Amino acid sequence: MEKKPHFLRREFPPREVSSVSLALLLAAVLLLNALLYLNLNKFYTSSGHAETDPSLCAFGYFRLGAVKNCSPWLSCEAINREVRKLKRVGEGAVKKVFLSEWKENKVVLSQLTNSELKEDFLHGLKMLKALQSKHVVRLLGYCEQQFTILTEYHPLGSLRGLNETLHIPKYKGMNTWHRRLMLAIDYVSIIRYLHSSPLGTLVMCDSNDLDKVLSQYLLTSDFHILVNDLDALPLVSRSAGRLVKCGHRELRGEFVAPEQRWPYGEEVPFEDDLMPPYDEKTDIWKIPDVSNFLLGHVEGSDIVRLHLFDIHAACKKKDPAERPSAQEVLDTYRKVLTLLIREAAMPGTREML
């Protein structure tokens, strides 16, 4: 009688073991991508005009600090009675700015400086009322008769002081490529919002040099950016054939877009009537310069710049029509952030695959 063969325990060859490991690795990568997508998608729910924020109230109302209820914008009477000036903290061509107090809350009171510029002041107020969103400083009240505007106070001030703020011990932990790229995304998000605002396509005209641009934006205590100064925000309407000119003086320098510079050479004196108008693509030209400042010079920032090289080169196309839209720039910034976070989370993924 034949002996039945003994069944031996089968050993998986090394090739099959590596296949199992590869499958597990791929599953882990897919799971990580899914988590990143869900978290970033949740973070970036910003495709509508409203740009809604849970802290925002209905039009004509505001919420300040830890108060849960919304209050109506303060009237002339309420501002005169309840707001106390503490000290002057700034002054520009259009308005002077006072740190003030309202019901134990620090607030900012802005008042017209030059009566000849009252139209600019009122235009800024109109924009501030109409564009209330997560991108714009919060309006608390106003008095047109006295040319007064009351807004929320942000102690870190304008973006001009970003690098100084990041050297303060309390904020040194924020001085990373990740946080700086998030600020650049905030900035481009604001440009995108202005270009697709409820009022139409608006151009950020107070932007003839980097320092001027940075002064228009505030840095919040939780490290986000808000646009603060909306005095020079003209409307572009291609359907109506309406283009813009940022002021009535000649603009010079590489910071402003080529179409904003006098096109007829030194031999022809500048005349405002002969200067061709332009559209919102002037804002796109300036994005790389502002982002370069925001990214700073920290570990990893050069890698971010490398990933943004192509979109920034497109922003600097001489022909405005060839430049990307603010939405396209924003989409690229977000993709780069997602990619770099994924690579930081699993730095060996590429080599293992």
Coordinates of C-alpha atoms in Angstrom, one line a residue:
M1 CA 0.0 0.0 0.0
E2 CA 1.4 3.3 -1.0
K3 CA 2.2 5.8 1.6
K4 CA 0.4 9.1 1.3
P5 CA 2.8 11.9 1.0
H6 CA 3.1 14.2 4.0
F7 CA 1.8 17.7 3.4
L8 CA 4.6 20.2 4.0
R9 CA 4.1 23.8 5.2
R10 CA 4.5 25.9 2.2
E11 CA 6.9 28.9 2.5
F12 CA 5.9 32.0 0.7
P13 CA 8.7 33.1 -1.6
P14 CA 10.2 36.5 -0.8
R15 CA 8.6 38.0 -3.9
E16 CA 5.1 37.4 -2.5
V17 CA 6.0 38.8 0.8
S18 CA 7.2 42.0 -0.9
S19 CA 3.9 42.2 -2.9
V20 CA 1.9 42.1 0.4
S21 CA 4.1 44.8 1.8
L22 CA 3.7 46.9 -1.3
A23 CA -0.1 46.5 -1.1
L24 CA -0.1 47.6 2.5
L25 CA 2.1 50.6 1.6
L26 CA -0.2 51.6 -1.2
A27 CA -3.2 51.2 1.0
A28 CA -1.5 53.5 3.6
V29 CA -0.7 56.1 1.0
L30 CA -4.3 56.0 -0.4
L31 CA -5.7 56.4 3.2
L32 CA -3.3 59.3 3.9
N33 CA -4.3 60.9 0.6
A34 CA -8.0 60.5 1.5
L35 CA -7.5 62.0 4.9
L36 CA -5.5 64.9 3.4
Y37 CA -8.2 65.5 0.8
L38 CA -11.0 65.5 3.3
N39 CA -9.2 67.8 5.8
L40 CA -7.9 70.2 3.2
N41 CA -11.3 70.2 1.3
K42 CA -13.0 71.0 4.6
F43 CA -10.5 73.8 5.3
Y44 CA -10.8 75.3 1.8
T45 CA -14.6 75.5 1.4
S46 CA -14.3 78.9 -0.3
S47 CA -15.8 78.8 -3.8
G48 CA -18.9 81.0 -3.3
H49 CA -19.4 84.7 -3.2
A50 CA -20.5 84.7 0.3
E51 CA -17.3 83.1 1.7
T52 CA -19.3 82.4 4.8
D53 CA -17.8 82.3 8.2
P54 CA -19.7 81.1 11.4
S55 CA -18.6 84.3 13.1
L56 CA -20.3 86.5 10.5
C57 CA -23.7 88.0 11.1
A58 CA -26.4 89.1 8.7
F59 CA -25.8 92.2 6.7
G60 CA -25.8 95.3 9.0
Y61 CA -24.8 93.3 12.1
F62 CA -21.6 92.2 13.8
R63 CA -20.3 89.9 16.5
L64 CA -17.2 90.8 18.5
G65 CA -15.1 88.8 20.9
A66 CA -16.7 86.0 22.9
V67 CA -20.2 87.6 22.6
K68 CA -22.7 85.2 21.0
N69 CA -25.3 87.6 19.9
C70 CA -25.1 89.9 16.8
S71 CA -25.3 93.6 17.3
P72 CA -26.4 96.2 14.7
W73 CA -23.6 98.4 13.2
L74 CA -23.1 101.3 15.5
S75 CA -24.7 104.6 14.4
C76 CA -23.3 108.1 14.7
E77 CA -24.9 108.6 18.0
A78 CA -23.6 105.2 19.4
I79 CA -20.1 105.9 18.2
N80 CA -20.0 109.4 19.7
R81 CA -21.5 108.1 23.0
E82 CA -19.8 104.7 23.5
V83 CA -16.5 104.8 21.7
R84 CA -13.5 106.3 23.4
K85 CA -10.3 107.1 21.6
L86 CA -7.1 105.9 23.2
K87 CA -4.2 106.9 20.9
R88 CA -3.5 107.6 17.2
V89 CA -1.8 104.6 15.6
G90 CA -1.5 105.7 12.0
E91 CA -2.3 108.2 9.3
G92 CA -2.4 108.0 5.5
A93 CA -3.5 110.3 2.7
V94 CA -7.2 109.6 3.2
K95 CA -7.6 108.8 6.9
K96 CA -6.1 108.9 10.4
V97 CA -6.5 105.8 12.6
F98 CA -7.1 105.7 16.3
L99 CA -6.9 102.7 18.7
S100 CA -10.1 103.0 20.6
E101 CA -12.3 101.2 23.1
W102 CA -15.9 100.1 23.0
K103 CA -17.5 98.2 25.9
E104 CA -14.1 97.0 27.1
N105 CA -13.2 95.9 23.5
K106 CA -10.3 97.3 21.6
V107 CA -11.5 98.7 18.3
V108 CA -10.2 100.9 15.5
L109 CA -11.7 104.3 14.7
S110 CA -10.8 105.8 11.3
Q111 CA -11.5 109.4 10.4
L112 CA -11.1 111.4 7.2
T113 CA -7.9 113.3 7.0
N114 CA -8.3 115.5 3.9
S115 CA -11.8 116.8 2.9
E116 CA -10.7 116.8 -0.7
L117 CA -10.5 113.0 -0.5
K118 CA -13.9 112.4 1.0
E119 CA -15.1 110.5 -2.2
D120 CA -12.3 108.0 -1.7
F121 CA -13.2 107.7 2.0
L122 CA -16.9 107.1 1.2
H123 CA -16.0 104.6 -1.6
G124 CA -13.9 102.6 0.9
L125 CA -16.8 102.6 3.3
K126 CA -19.2 101.4 0.5
M127 CA -16.8 98.6 -0.3
L128 CA -16.3 97.6 3.3
K129 CA -20.1 97.3 3.8
A130 CA -20.7 95.4 0.6
L131 CA -17.7 93.0 0.9
Q132 CA -18.1 91.8 4.5
S133 CA -16.7 88.2 4.5
K134 CA -14.0 86.1 6.0
H135 CA -11.5 87.9 3.8
V136 CA -12.4 91.5 4.9
V137 CA -11.8 93.3 8.2
R138 CA -15.0 93.3 10.3
L139 CA -17.1 96.5 10.2
L140 CA -18.6 97.5 13.5
G141 CA -20.2 100.8 12.6
Y142 CA -19.9 104.1 10.7
C143 CA -21.0 107.7 10.5
E144 CA -21.1 109.2 7.0
Q145 CA -21.9 112.7 8.3
Q146 CA -18.7 112.7 10.4
F147 CA -16.6 110.6 8.0
T148 CA -16.0 108.0 10.6
I149 CA -15.6 104.2 10.3
L150 CA -15.3 101.7 13.2
T151 CA -13.6 98.3 12.6
E152 CA -12.3 95.3 14.5
Y153 CA -8.8 95.7 16.1
H154 CA -6.0 93.3 15.2
P155 CA -3.0 93.8 17.5
L156 CA -0.4 92.3 15.1
G157 CA -1.1 95.1 12.7
S158 CA -0.4 95.2 9.0
L159 CA 1.5 92.5 6.9
R160 CA 4.5 94.9 6.8
G161 CA 5.5 93.7 10.2
L162 CA 5.2 89.9 9.5
N163 CA 9.0 89.2 9.8
E164 CA 9.3 91.2 13.0
T165 CA 6.3 89.4 14.5
L166 CA 7.8 86.0 13.6
H167 CA 10.9 86.9 15.6
I168 CA 8.9 87.4 18.8
P169 CA 9.4 84.3 21.0
K170 CA 5.6 83.7 21.2
Y171 CA 5.3 83.4 17.4
K172 CA 8.6 81.7 16.5
G173 CA 6.8 78.4 16.1
M174 CA 4.8 79.9 13.3
N175 CA 7.9 80.7 11.3
T176 CA 7.7 77.6 9.0
W177 CA 7.3 77.0 5.3
H178 CA 3.9 75.5 5.9
R179 CA 2.5 78.5 7.9
R180 CA 4.0 81.0 5.4
L181 CA 2.5 79.1 2.4
M182 CA -0.9 79.2 4.2
L183 CA -0.5 83.0 4.4
A184 CA 0.3 83.2 0.7
I185 CA -2.9 81.1 0.1
D186 CA -4.9 83.6 2.2
Y187 CA -3.5 86.5 0.1
V188 CA -4.4 84.8 -3.3
S189 CA -7.8 83.9 -1.8
I190 CA -8.5 87.6 -1.2
I191 CA -7.4 88.5 -4.7
R192 CA -9.7 85.7 -6.1
Y193 CA -12.6 87.0 -3.9
L194 CA -12.1 90.6 -5.2
H195 CA -12.0 89.4 -8.8
S196 CA -15.3 87.5 -8.3
S197 CA -16.9 89.7 -5.7
P198 CA -20.7 90.2 -5.3
L199 CA -20.1 93.6 -6.9
G200 CA -18.2 92.3 -9.9
T201 CA -14.5 92.2 -10.8
L202 CA -12.6 94.6 -8.5
V203 CA -9.0 95.7 -8.9
M204 CA -6.7 96.3 -5.9
C205 CA -5.3 99.7 -7.1
D206 CA -3.4 100.8 -4.0
S207 CA -0.6 98.5 -4.9
N208 CA 2.2 100.4 -6.7
D209 CA 5.0 98.9 -4.6
L210 CA 5.4 96.0 -2.2
D211 CA 5.4 98.1 1.0
K212 CA 2.1 99.7 -0.1
V213 CA 0.5 96.4 -0.8
L214 CA 1.5 95.0 2.6
S215 CA 0.0 98.0 4.3
Q216 CA -3.4 97.2 2.9
Y217 CA -3.7 93.9 4.7
L218 CA -3.9 92.9 8.4
L219 CA -2.3 89.9 10.2
T220 CA -4.8 88.3 12.6
S221 CA -3.7 86.7 15.9
D222 CA -4.5 83.2 14.6
F223 CA -2.2 84.0 11.6
H224 CA -4.6 84.7 8.7
I225 CA -4.8 87.7 6.4
L226 CA -7.6 90.2 6.0
V227 CA -7.8 93.0 3.6
N228 CA -8.3 96.3 5.5
D229 CA -8.1 99.2 3.1
L230 CA -10.6 99.3 0.2
D231 CA -10.4 103.0 -0.7
A232 CA -9.0 102.3 -4.2
L233 CA -11.0 99.4 -5.6
P234 CA -12.4 100.2 -9.1
L235 CA -14.7 97.9 -11.0
V236 CA -13.8 96.2 -14.3
S237 CA -16.7 95.2 -16.6
R238 CA -15.6 93.7 -19.9
S239 CA -19.2 93.4 -21.1
A240 CA -19.7 97.1 -20.6
G241 CA -16.2 97.9 -22.0
R242 CA -15.1 99.3 -18.7
L243 CA -11.5 99.1 -17.8
V244 CA -9.5 101.0 -15.1
K245 CA -6.5 103.2 -14.4
C246 CA -5.0 103.2 -10.9
G247 CA -4.7 106.9 -10.3
H248 CA -3.8 109.8 -12.7
R249 CA 0.0 109.8 -12.3
E250 CA 2.7 107.9 -14.1
L251 CA 3.6 104.6 -12.5
R252 CA 7.1 103.3 -12.7
G253 CA 9.1 100.3 -11.6
E254 CA 9.1 96.5 -12.1
F255 CA 6.6 95.9 -9.3
V256 CA 3.7 97.4 -11.3
A257 CA 2.5 95.4 -14.4
P258 CA 3.8 96.4 -17.8
E259 CA 0.4 97.7 -19.0
Q260 CA 0.4 100.1 -16.0
R261 CA 3.6 101.8 -17.3
W262 CA 3.7 104.7 -19.8
P263 CA 3.9 102.9 -23.2
Y264 CA 5.2 105.8 -25.4
G265 CA 8.8 106.2 -24.1
E266 CA 10.7 108.9 -22.4
E267 CA 10.5 111.2 -25.4
V268 CA 6.7 111.6 -25.0
P269 CA 5.7 113.4 -21.8
F270 CA 3.1 111.5 -19.7
E271 CA -0.5 112.5 -20.2
D272 CA -3.2 110.8 -18.3
D273 CA -5.7 111.1 -21.2
L274 CA -3.3 109.1 -23.4
M275 CA -2.6 106.4 -20.9
P276 CA -4.4 103.2 -21.9
P277 CA -6.6 101.5 -19.3
Y278 CA -6.2 97.9 -18.1
D279 CA -8.0 95.1 -16.2
E280 CA -7.6 93.0 -13.1
K281 CA -4.6 91.0 -14.5
T282 CA -2.4 93.8 -12.9
D283 CA -3.1 92.1 -9.6
I284 CA -1.9 88.7 -11.0
W285 CA 1.4 90.2 -12.1
K286 CA 2.1 91.2 -8.4
I287 CA 1.3 87.9 -6.8
P288 CA 4.8 86.3 -7.1
D289 CA 6.4 89.4 -5.5
V290 CA 4.0 89.4 -2.6
S291 CA 4.2 85.6 -2.1
N292 CA 8.0 85.8 -2.2
F293 CA 7.9 88.1 0.8
L294 CA 5.3 85.9 2.6
L295 CA 7.4 82.8 2.1
G296 CA 10.4 84.4 3.6
H297 CA 13.7 82.5 4.0
V298 CA 13.0 79.5 6.3
E299 CA 13.8 75.9 5.9
G300 CA 11.7 74.5 3.1
S301 CA 10.7 77.8 1.5
D302 CA 13.0 77.3 -1.5
I303 CA 11.3 74.0 -2.2
V304 CA 7.9 75.8 -2.1
R305 CA 9.2 78.4 -4.6
L306 CA 10.5 75.6 -6.9
H307 CA 7.0 74.1 -7.0
L308 CA 5.4 77.5 -7.6
F309 CA 8.0 78.4 -10.3
D310 CA 5.8 77.6 -13.3
I311 CA 2.6 79.4 -12.1
H312 CA 4.7 82.4 -11.0
A313 CA 6.3 82.5 -14.5
A314 CA 2.8 82.5 -16.0
C315 CA 1.8 85.4 -13.7
K316 CA 4.7 87.4 -15.1
K317 CA 3.7 87.1 -18.8
K318 CA 3.9 90.4 -20.5
D319 CA 0.6 90.0 -22.2
P320 CA -2.1 90.2 -19.5
A321 CA -4.4 87.8 -21.4
E322 CA -1.8 85.1 -21.1
R323 CA -1.7 85.4 -17.3
P324 CA -3.7 82.9 -15.2
S325 CA -6.8 83.9 -13.3
A326 CA -6.6 84.3 -9.5
Q327 CA -8.7 81.1 -9.3
E328 CA -6.0 79.2 -11.3
V329 CA -3.2 80.5 -9.1
L330 CA -5.2 79.6 -6.0
D331 CA -5.8 76.1 -7.2
T332 CA -2.1 75.6 -7.9
Y333 CA -1.1 76.9 -4.5
R334 CA -3.5 74.5 -2.8
K335 CA -2.2 71.6 -4.9
V336 CA 1.4 72.4 -3.9
L337 CA 0.4 72.6 -0.2
T338 CA -1.3 69.2 -0.4
L339 CA 1.7 67.7 -2.2
L340 CA 4.2 69.0 0.2
I341 CA 2.2 68.0 3.3
R342 CA 1.9 64.5 1.8
E343 CA 5.7 64.3 1.2
A344 CA 6.4 65.6 4.7
A345 CA 4.1 63.0 6.2
M346 CA 5.6 60.1 4.3
P347 CA 9.1 61.3 3.2
G348 CA 10.2 57.8 2.1
T349 CA 7.1 57.0 0.0
R350 CA 8.7 57.8 -3.4
E351 CA 11.8 55.6 -2.8
M352 CA 9.7 52.7 -1.4
L353 CA 7.5 52.7 -4.5

